[in-house]
Coordinates of C-alpha atoms and ligand atoms in Angstrom, one line a residue:
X803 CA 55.1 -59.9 -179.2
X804 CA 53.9 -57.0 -177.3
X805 CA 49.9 -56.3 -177.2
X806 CA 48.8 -52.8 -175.7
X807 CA 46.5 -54.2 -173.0
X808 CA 48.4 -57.3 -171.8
X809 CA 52.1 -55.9 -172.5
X810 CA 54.4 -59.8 -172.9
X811 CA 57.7 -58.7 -171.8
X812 CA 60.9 -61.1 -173.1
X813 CA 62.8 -60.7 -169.8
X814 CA 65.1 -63.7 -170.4
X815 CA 66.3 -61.2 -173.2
X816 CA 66.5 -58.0 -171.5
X817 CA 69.9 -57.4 -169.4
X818 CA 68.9 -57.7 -165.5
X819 CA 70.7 -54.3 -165.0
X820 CA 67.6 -52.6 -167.3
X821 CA 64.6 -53.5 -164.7
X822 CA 66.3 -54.9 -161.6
X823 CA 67.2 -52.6 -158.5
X824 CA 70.7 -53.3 -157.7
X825 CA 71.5 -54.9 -154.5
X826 CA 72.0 -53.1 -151.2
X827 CA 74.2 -52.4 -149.8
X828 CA 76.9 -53.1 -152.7
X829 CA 80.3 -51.9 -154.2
X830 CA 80.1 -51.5 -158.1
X831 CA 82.5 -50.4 -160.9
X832 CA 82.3 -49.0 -164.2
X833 CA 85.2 -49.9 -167.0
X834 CA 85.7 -48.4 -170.3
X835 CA 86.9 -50.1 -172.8
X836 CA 88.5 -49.4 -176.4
X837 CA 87.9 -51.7 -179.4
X838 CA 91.5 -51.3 -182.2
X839 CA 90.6 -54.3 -183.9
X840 CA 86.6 -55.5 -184.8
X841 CA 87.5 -58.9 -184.3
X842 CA 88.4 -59.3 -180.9
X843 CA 85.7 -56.9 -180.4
X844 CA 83.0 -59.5 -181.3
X845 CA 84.5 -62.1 -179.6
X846 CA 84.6 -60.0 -176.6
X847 CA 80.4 -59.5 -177.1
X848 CA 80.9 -63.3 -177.5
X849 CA 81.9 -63.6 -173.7
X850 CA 80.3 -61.0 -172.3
X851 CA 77.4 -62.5 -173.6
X852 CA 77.4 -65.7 -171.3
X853 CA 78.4 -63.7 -168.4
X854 CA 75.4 -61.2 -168.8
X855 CA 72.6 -61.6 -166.6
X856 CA 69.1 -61.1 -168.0
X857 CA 65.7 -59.7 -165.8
X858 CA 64.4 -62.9 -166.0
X859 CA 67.0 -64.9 -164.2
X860 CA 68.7 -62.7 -161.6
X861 CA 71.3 -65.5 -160.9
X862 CA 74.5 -64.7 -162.1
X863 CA 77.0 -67.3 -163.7
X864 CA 79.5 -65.1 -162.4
X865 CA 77.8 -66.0 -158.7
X866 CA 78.0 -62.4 -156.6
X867 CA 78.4 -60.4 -159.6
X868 CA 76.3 -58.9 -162.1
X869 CA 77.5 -57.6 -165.4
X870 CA 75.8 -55.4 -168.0
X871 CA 77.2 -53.9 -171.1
X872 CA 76.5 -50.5 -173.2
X873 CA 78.4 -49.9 -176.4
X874 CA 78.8 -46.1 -177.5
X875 CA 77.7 -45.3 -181.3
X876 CA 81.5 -45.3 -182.0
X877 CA 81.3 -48.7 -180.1
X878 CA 78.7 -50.4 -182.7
X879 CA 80.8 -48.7 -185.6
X880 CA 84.4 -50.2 -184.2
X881 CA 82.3 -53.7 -184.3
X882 CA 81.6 -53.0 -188.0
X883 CA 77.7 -52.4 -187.7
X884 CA 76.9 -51.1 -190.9
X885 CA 76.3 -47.4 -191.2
X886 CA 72.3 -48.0 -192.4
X887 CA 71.8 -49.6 -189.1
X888 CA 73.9 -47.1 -187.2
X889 CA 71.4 -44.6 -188.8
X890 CA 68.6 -45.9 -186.9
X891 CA 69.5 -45.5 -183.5
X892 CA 68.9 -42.4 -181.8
X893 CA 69.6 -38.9 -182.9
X894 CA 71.2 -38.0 -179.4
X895 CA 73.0 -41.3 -178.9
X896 CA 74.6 -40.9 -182.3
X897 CA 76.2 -37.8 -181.6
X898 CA 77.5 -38.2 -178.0
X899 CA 77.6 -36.7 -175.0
X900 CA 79.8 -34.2 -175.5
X901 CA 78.3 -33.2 -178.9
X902 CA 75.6 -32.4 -176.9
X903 CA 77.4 -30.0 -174.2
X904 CA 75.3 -26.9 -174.5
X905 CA 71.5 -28.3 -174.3
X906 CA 72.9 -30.3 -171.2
X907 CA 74.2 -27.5 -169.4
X908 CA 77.6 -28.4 -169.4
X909 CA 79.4 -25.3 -169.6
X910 CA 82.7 -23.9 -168.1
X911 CA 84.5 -26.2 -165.6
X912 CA 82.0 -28.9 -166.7
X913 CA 82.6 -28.5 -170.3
X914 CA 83.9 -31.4 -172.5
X915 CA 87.1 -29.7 -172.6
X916 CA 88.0 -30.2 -169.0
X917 CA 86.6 -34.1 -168.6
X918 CA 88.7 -36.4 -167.6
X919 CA 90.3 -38.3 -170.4
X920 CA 88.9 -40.6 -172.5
X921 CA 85.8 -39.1 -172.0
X922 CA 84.7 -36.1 -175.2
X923 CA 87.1 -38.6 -177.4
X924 CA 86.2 -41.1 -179.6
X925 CA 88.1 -43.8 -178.2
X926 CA 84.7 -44.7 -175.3
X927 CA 84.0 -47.6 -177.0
X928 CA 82.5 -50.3 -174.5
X929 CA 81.2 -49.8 -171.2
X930 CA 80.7 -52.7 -168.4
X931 CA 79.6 -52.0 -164.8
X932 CA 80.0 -55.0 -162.7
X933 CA 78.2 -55.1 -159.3
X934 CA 78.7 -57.1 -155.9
X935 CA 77.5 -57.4 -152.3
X936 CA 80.8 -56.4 -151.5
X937 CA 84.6 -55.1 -152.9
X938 CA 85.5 -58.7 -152.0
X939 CA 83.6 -60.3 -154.0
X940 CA 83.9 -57.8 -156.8
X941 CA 87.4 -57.6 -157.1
X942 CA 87.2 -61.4 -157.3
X943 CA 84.6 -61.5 -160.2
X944 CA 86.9 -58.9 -161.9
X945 CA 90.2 -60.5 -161.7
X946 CA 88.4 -63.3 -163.7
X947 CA 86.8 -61.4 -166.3
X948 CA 90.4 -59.2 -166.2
X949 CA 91.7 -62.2 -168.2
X950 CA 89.5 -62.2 -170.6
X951 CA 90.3 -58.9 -171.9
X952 CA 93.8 -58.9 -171.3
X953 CA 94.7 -61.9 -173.4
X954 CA 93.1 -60.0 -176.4
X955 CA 94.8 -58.2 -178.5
X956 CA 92.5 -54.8 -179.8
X957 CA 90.8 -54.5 -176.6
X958 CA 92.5 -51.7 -174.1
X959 CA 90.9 -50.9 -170.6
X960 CA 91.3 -47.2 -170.8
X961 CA 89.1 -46.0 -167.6
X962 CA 87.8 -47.6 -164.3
X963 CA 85.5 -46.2 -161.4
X964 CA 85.3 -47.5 -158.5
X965 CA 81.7 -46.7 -156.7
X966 CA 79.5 -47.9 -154.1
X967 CA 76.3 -47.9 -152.4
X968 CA 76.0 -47.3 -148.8
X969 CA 73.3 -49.4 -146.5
X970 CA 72.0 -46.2 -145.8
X971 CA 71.9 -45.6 -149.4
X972 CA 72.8 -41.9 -148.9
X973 CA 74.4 -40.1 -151.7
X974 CA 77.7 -37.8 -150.6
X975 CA 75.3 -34.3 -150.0
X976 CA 73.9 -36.7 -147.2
X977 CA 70.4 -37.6 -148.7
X978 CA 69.1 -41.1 -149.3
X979 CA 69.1 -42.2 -153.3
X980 CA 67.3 -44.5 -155.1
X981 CA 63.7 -44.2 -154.1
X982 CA 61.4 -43.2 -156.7
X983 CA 61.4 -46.2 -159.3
X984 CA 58.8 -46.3 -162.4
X985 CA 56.6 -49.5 -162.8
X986 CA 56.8 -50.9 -166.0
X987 CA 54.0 -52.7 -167.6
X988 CA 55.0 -56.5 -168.1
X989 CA 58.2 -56.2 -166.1
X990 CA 56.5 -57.8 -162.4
X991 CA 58.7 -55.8 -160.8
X992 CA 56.8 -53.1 -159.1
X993 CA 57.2 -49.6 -159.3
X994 CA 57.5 -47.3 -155.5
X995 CA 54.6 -45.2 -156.0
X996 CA 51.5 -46.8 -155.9
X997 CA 49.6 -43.6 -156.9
X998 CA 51.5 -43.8 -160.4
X999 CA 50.2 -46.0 -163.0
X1000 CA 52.8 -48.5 -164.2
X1001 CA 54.2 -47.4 -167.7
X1002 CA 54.1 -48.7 -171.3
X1003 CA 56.9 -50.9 -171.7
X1004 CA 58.6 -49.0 -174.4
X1005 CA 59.4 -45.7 -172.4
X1006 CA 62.1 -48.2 -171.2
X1007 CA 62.5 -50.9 -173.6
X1008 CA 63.1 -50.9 -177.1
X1009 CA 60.8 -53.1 -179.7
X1010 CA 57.6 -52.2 -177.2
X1011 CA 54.7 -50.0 -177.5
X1012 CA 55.1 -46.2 -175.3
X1013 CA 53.3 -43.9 -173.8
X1014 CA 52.6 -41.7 -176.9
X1015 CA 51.5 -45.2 -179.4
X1016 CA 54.8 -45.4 -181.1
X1017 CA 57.1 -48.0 -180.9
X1018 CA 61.1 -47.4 -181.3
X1019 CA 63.1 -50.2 -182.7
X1020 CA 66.9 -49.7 -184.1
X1021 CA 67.3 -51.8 -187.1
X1022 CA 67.9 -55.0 -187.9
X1023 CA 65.6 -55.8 -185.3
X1024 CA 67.3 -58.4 -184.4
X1025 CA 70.0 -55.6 -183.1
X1026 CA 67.7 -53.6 -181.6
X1027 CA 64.9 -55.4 -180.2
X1028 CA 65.2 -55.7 -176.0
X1029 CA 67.7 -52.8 -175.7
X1030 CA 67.5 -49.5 -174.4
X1031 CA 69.6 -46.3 -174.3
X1032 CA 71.7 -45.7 -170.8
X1033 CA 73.5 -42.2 -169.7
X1034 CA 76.3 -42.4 -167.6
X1035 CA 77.9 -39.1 -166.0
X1036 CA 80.6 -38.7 -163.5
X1037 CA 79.0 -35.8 -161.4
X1038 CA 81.1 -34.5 -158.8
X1039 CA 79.7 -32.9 -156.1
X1040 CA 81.0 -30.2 -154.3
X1041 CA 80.2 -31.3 -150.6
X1042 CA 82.1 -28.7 -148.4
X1043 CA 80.2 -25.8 -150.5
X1044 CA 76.9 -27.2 -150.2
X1045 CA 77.5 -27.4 -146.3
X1046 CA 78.7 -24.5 -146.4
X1047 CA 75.8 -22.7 -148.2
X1048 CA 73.5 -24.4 -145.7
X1049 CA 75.3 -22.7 -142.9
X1050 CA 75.5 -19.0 -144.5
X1051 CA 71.8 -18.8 -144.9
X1052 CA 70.2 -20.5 -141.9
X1053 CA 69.9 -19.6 -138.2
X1054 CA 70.5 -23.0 -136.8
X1055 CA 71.2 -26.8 -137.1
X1056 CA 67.3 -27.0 -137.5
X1057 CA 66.9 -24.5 -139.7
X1058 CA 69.8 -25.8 -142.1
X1059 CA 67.9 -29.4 -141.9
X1060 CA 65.3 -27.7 -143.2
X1061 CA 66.9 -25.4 -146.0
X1062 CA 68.4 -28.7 -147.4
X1063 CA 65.0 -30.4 -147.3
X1064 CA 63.2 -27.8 -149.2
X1065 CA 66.1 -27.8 -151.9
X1066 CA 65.6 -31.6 -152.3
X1067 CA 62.2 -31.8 -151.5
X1068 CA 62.9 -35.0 -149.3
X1069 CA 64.5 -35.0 -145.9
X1070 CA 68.1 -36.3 -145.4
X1071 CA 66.2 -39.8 -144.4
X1072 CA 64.3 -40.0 -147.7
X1073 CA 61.3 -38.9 -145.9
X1074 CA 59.0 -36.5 -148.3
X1075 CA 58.3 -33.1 -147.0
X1076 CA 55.1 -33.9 -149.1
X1077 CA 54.2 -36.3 -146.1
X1078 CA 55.9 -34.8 -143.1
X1079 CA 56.6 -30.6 -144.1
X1080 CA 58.2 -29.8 -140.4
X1081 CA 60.5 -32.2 -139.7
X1082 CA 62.5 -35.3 -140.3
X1083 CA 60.6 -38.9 -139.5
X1084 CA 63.5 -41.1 -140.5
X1085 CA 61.3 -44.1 -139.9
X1086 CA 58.8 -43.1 -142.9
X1087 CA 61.9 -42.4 -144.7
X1088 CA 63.6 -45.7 -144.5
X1089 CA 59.7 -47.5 -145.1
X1090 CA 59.5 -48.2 -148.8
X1091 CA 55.8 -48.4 -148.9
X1092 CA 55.5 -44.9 -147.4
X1093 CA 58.1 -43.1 -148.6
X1094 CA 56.7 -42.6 -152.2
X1095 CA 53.2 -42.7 -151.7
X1096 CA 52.6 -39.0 -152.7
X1097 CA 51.3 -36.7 -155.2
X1098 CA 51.5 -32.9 -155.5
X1099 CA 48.2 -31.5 -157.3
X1100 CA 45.1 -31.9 -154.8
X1101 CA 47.8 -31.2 -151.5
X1102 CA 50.5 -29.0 -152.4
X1103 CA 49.7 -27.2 -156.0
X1104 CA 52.1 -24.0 -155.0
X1105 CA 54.6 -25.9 -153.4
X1106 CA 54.2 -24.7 -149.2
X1107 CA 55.7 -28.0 -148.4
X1108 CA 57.7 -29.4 -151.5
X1109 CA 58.9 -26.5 -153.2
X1110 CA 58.2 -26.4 -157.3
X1111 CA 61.8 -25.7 -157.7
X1112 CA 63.5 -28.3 -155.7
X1113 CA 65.3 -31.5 -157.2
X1114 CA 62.9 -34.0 -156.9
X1115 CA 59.9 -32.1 -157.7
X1116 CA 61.3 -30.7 -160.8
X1117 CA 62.6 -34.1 -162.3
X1118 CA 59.4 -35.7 -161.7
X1119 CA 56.7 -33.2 -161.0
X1120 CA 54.2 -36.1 -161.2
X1121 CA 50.5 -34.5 -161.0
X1122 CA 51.8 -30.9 -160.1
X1123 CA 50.7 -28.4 -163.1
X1124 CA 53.6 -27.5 -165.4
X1125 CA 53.7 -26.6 -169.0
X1126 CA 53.6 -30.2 -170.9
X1127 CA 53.2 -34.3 -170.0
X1128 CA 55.1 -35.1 -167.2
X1129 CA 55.2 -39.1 -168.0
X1130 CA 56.7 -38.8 -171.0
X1131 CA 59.8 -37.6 -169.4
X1132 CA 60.3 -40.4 -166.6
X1133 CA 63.2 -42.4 -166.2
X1134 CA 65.1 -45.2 -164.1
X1135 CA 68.1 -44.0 -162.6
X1136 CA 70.4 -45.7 -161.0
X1137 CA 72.8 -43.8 -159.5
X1138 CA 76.0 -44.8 -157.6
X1139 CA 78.6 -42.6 -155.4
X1140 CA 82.0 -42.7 -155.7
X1141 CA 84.9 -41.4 -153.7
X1142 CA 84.9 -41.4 -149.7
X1143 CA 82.3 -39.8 -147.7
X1144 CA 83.4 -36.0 -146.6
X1145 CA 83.3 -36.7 -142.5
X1146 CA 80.2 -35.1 -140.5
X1147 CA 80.2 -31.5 -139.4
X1148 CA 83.4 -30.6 -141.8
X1149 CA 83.0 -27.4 -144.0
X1150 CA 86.1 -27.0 -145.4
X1151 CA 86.8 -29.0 -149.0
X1152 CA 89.5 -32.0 -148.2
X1153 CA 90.3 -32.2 -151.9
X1154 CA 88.8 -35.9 -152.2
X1155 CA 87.1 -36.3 -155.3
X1156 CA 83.3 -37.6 -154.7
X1157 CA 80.2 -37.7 -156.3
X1158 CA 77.6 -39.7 -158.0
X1159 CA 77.9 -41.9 -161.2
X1160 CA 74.6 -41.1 -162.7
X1161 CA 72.9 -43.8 -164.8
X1162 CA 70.1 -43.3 -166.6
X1163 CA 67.8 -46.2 -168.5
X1164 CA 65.5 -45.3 -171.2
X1165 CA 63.9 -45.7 -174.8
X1166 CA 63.9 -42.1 -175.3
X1167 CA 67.5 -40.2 -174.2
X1168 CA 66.1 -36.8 -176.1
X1169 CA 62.3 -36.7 -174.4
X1170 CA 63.7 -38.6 -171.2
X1171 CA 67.1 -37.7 -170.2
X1172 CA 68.0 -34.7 -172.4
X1173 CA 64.3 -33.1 -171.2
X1174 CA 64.9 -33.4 -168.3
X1175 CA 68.5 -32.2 -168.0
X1176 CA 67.9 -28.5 -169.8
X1177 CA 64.2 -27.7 -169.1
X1178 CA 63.4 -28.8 -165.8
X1179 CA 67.1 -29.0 -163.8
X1180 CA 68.3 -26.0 -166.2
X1181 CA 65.3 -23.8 -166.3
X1182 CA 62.4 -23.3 -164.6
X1183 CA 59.9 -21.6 -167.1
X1184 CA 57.7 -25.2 -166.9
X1185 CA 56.5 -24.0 -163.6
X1186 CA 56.5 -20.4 -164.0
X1187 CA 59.9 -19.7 -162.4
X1188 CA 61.6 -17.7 -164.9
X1189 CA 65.2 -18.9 -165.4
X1190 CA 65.6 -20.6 -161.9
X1191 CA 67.6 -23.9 -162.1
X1192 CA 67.5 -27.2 -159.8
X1193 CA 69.1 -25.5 -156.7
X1194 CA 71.3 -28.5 -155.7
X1195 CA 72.3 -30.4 -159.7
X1196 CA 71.5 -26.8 -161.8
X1197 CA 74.2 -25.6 -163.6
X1198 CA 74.4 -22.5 -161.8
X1199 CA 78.0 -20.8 -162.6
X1200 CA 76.1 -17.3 -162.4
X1201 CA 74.5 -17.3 -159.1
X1202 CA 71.2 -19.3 -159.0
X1203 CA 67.6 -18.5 -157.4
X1204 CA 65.7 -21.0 -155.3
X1205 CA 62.5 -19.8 -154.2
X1206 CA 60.5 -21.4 -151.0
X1207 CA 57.2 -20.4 -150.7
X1208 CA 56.0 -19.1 -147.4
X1209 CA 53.2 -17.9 -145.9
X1210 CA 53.3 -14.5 -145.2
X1211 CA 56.0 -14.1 -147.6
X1212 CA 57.9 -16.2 -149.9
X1213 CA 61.8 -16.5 -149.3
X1214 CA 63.6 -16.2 -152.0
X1215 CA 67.5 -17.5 -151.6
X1216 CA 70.1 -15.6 -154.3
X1217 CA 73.8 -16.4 -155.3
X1218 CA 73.4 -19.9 -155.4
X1219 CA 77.0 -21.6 -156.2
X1220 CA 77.5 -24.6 -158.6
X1221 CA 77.1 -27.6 -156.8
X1222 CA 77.9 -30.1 -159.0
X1223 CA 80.6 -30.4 -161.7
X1224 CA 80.0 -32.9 -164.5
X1225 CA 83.6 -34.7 -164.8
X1226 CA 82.7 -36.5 -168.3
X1227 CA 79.7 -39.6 -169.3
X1228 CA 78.7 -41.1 -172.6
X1229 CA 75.7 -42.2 -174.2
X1230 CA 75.3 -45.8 -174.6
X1231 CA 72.9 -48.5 -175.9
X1232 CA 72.4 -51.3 -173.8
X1233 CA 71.2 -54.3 -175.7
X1234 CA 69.3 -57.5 -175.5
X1235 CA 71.2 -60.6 -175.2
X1236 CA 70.5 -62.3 -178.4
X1237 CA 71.6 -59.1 -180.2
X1238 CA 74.8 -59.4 -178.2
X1239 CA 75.5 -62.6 -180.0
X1240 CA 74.0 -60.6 -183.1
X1241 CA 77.3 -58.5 -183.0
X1242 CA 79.6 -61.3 -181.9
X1243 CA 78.4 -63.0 -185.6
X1244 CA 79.0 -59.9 -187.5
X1245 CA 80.4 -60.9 -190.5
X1246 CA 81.2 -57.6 -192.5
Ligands
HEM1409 C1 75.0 -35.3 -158.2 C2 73.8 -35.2 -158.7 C3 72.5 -35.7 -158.1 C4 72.2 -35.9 -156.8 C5 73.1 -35.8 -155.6 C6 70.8 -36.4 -156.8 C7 70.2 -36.8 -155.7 C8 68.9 -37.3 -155.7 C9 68.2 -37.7 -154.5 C10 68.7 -37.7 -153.1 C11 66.9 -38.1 -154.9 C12 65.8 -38.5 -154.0 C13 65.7 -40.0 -153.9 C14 64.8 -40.7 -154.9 O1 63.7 -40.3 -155.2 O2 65.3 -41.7 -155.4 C15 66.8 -37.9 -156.3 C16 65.7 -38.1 -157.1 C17 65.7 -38.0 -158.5 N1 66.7 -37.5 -159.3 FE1 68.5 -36.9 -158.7 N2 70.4 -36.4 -158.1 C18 71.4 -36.0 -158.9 C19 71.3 -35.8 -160.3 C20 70.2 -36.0 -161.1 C21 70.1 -35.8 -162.5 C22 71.3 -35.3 -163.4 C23 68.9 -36.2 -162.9 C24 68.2 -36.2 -164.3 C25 68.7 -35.7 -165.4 C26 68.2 -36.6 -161.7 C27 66.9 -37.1 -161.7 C28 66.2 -37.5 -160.6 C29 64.9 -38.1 -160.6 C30 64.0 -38.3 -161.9 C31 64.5 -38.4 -159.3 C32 63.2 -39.0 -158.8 C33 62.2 -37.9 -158.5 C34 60.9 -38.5 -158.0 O3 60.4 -39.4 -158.7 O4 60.4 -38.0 -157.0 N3 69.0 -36.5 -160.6 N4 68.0 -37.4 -156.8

């Protein structure tokens, strides 16, 4: 059980895909399945669960290939969970992503109306995300597990994206992803930051004690113990525009370098403006025990190097002074692109779709996720920036502000476009592996 000072976490019953960085580099794909009949449905969780890999033993049965597995709340209620269990889950993941359109921003062409089918339907039942070293390898793994679905009856594939992580690890704007990782108390896995002290294990885990004292648990417990929440969104990303953008409001290649850095708030290298303000060191940035060794309060408290408003600094503002805790709203992403990459020095749009598939792992989707999302991407009154969004992932369909401040004068940038369209994503809950079984012995 889990003690406050000496946190015991069970990893052999948490899914690997919850604490462990995914390999690098490595081709990934999500699959959505639907469940007609609650049977096959358990059986399915039956198989799945021998196949799913958990933080304790990062060898997969399925060699290369790593498999974890969220089911939506209309998931758990196609498996027959009863409805005073589905009652205890969490308020957010019981009403969907798409019930939740307006708080996340996700207006106009991002609105549920306009996602690509299944998702905003009832029918995103099941989602698996298998990962590889390479497509190989992956498509290997999946023909395999391909059977198992396909003989059953009552269990349709009705969506599949393909994704991939670069070894540069660069997302499609050009910037490296998948730096800034939380340490989580009990996990042994460390965090990237060694400024920021590791976190209670229930921010990310369910059945643990959090940051505030509390502990969340769905019930039975024997359901909801050693799960957590995910988010996945299809985010496309408009890469021409954002190029483009660059270009109209700069006065050179340098200058764009650095227009892009102060909307990110890390070089394209990963390097932190908070550690080298002038110019790209793409040696720090590719060194993972320099490249998030910052903080913002004693150094930077009005943002001359990493601007309050730009992406990373708003979705963790770590010591800066806001309004409110900052470490009650962190998260683990993990964040994949798909689509190919838009070739170097090309500003006009190739119609390729690309983007990200953002993941998101947490206890909390409402104070983690959802926080995040519409007060510090979608506003910017935390810092004292009136109604400024995220410059590069805001939702800004009416021309957006970004501010850099400047000595003598500040620069203020107007008519910023919408960057990134969200093409659909669901709320899921990821569980433990004995409660996996727990489902395939449903009896009701
Ligand atoms: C297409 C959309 C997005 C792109 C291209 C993007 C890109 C990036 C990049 C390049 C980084 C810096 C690398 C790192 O620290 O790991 C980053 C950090 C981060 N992003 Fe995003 N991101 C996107 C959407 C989002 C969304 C929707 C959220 C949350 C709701 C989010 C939350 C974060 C957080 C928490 C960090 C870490 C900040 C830190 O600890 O310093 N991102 N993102």
């Amino acid at each position: 059980m889990a003690t406050e000072a000496n946190t015991i976490l069970e990893l052999d019953d948490i899914q690997s895909g919850v604490l462990r960085p995914r390999p690098t580099p490595y081709a990934a794909t999500y699959i959505v399945l639907r469940i007609d009949d609650c049977k096959a449905g358990r059986e399915l969780m039956r198989r799945l669960s021998a196949v799913v890999t958990s933080a304790a033993n990062p060898t997969s049965p399925l060699a290369d290939t790593w498999v974890s597995v969220a089911l939506t709340y209309t998931g758990l209620n196609a498996l027959g969970v009863p409805q005073e269990s589905l009652d205890t889950f969490a308020w957010e993941f019981r009403q969907g992503m798409s019930a939740r359109a307006k708080e996340l921003g996700d207006a106009g062409e991002s609105s549920p109306e306009n996602w690509e089918k299944p998702f905003g339907t009832p029918d995103v039942h099941l989602v698996i995300v298998a990962v590889s070293p390479d497509t190989q390898r992956l498509e290997a793994a999946l023909h395999r597990a391909r059977k198992t679905y396909q003989e059953m009856r009552g269990i349709t594939a009705i969506w599949r994206q393909n994704c991939h992580a670069l070894p540069t690890e660069k997302e499609p704007f050009g910037f490296r992803d998948g730096i800034s990782h939380p340490a989580i108390e009990g996990s042994g896995i460390p965090g990237t930051n060694p400024r920021e002290q590791p976190f209670k294990a229930g921010e990310f885990v369910l059945g643990y004690r959090d940051e505030l004292g509390g502990i969340q648990i769905p019930q039975p417990e024997a359901l909801g113990r050693n799960g957590t929440y995910i988010v996945f969104r299809k985010l496309h990303q408009r890469v021409a525009a954002f190029r483009q953008y660059l270009k109209a409001n700069s006065t050179s290649p340098e200058d764009e370098e650095l227009l892009a850095a102060k909307m990110m708030g890390r070089w394209r290298s990963g390097a932190p403006l908070a550690l080298c303000p002038f110019h790209d060191d793409p040696d720090l940035g590719a060194d993972p025990r320099r490249n998030n060794d910052f903080l913002y309060g004693e150094d930077d408290p009005a943002g001359f190097r990493t601007p309050g408003g730009s992406h990373i600094r708003r979705t963790n503002p770590r010591d800066a002074s806001i309004a409110g805790v900052a470490r009650i709203h962190r998260m683990i992403r993990r964040g994949t692109a798909y689509g190919s990459q838009l070739r170097e020095g090309v500003l006009e749009d190739d119609g390729v779709d690309r983007g990200l598939i953002f993941a998101f792992v947490g206890a909390h989707p409402g104070r983690q996720f959802e926080f995040v999302q519409s007060q510090w991407i979608n506003d910017g009154v935390f810092f004292g920036a009136g109604e400024a969004k995220d410059p590069i992932v805001g939702s800004n369909d009416e021309g957006g502000d970004f501010t850099v401040p400047r000595r003598p004068v500040r620069r203020r940038l107007q008519g910023l476009p919408r960057f990134v369209v969200t093409r659909g994503g669901e709320y899921g809950f990821m569980p433990g592996l004995r409660a996996l079984r727990w489902l395939a012995e449903l009896q009701t």
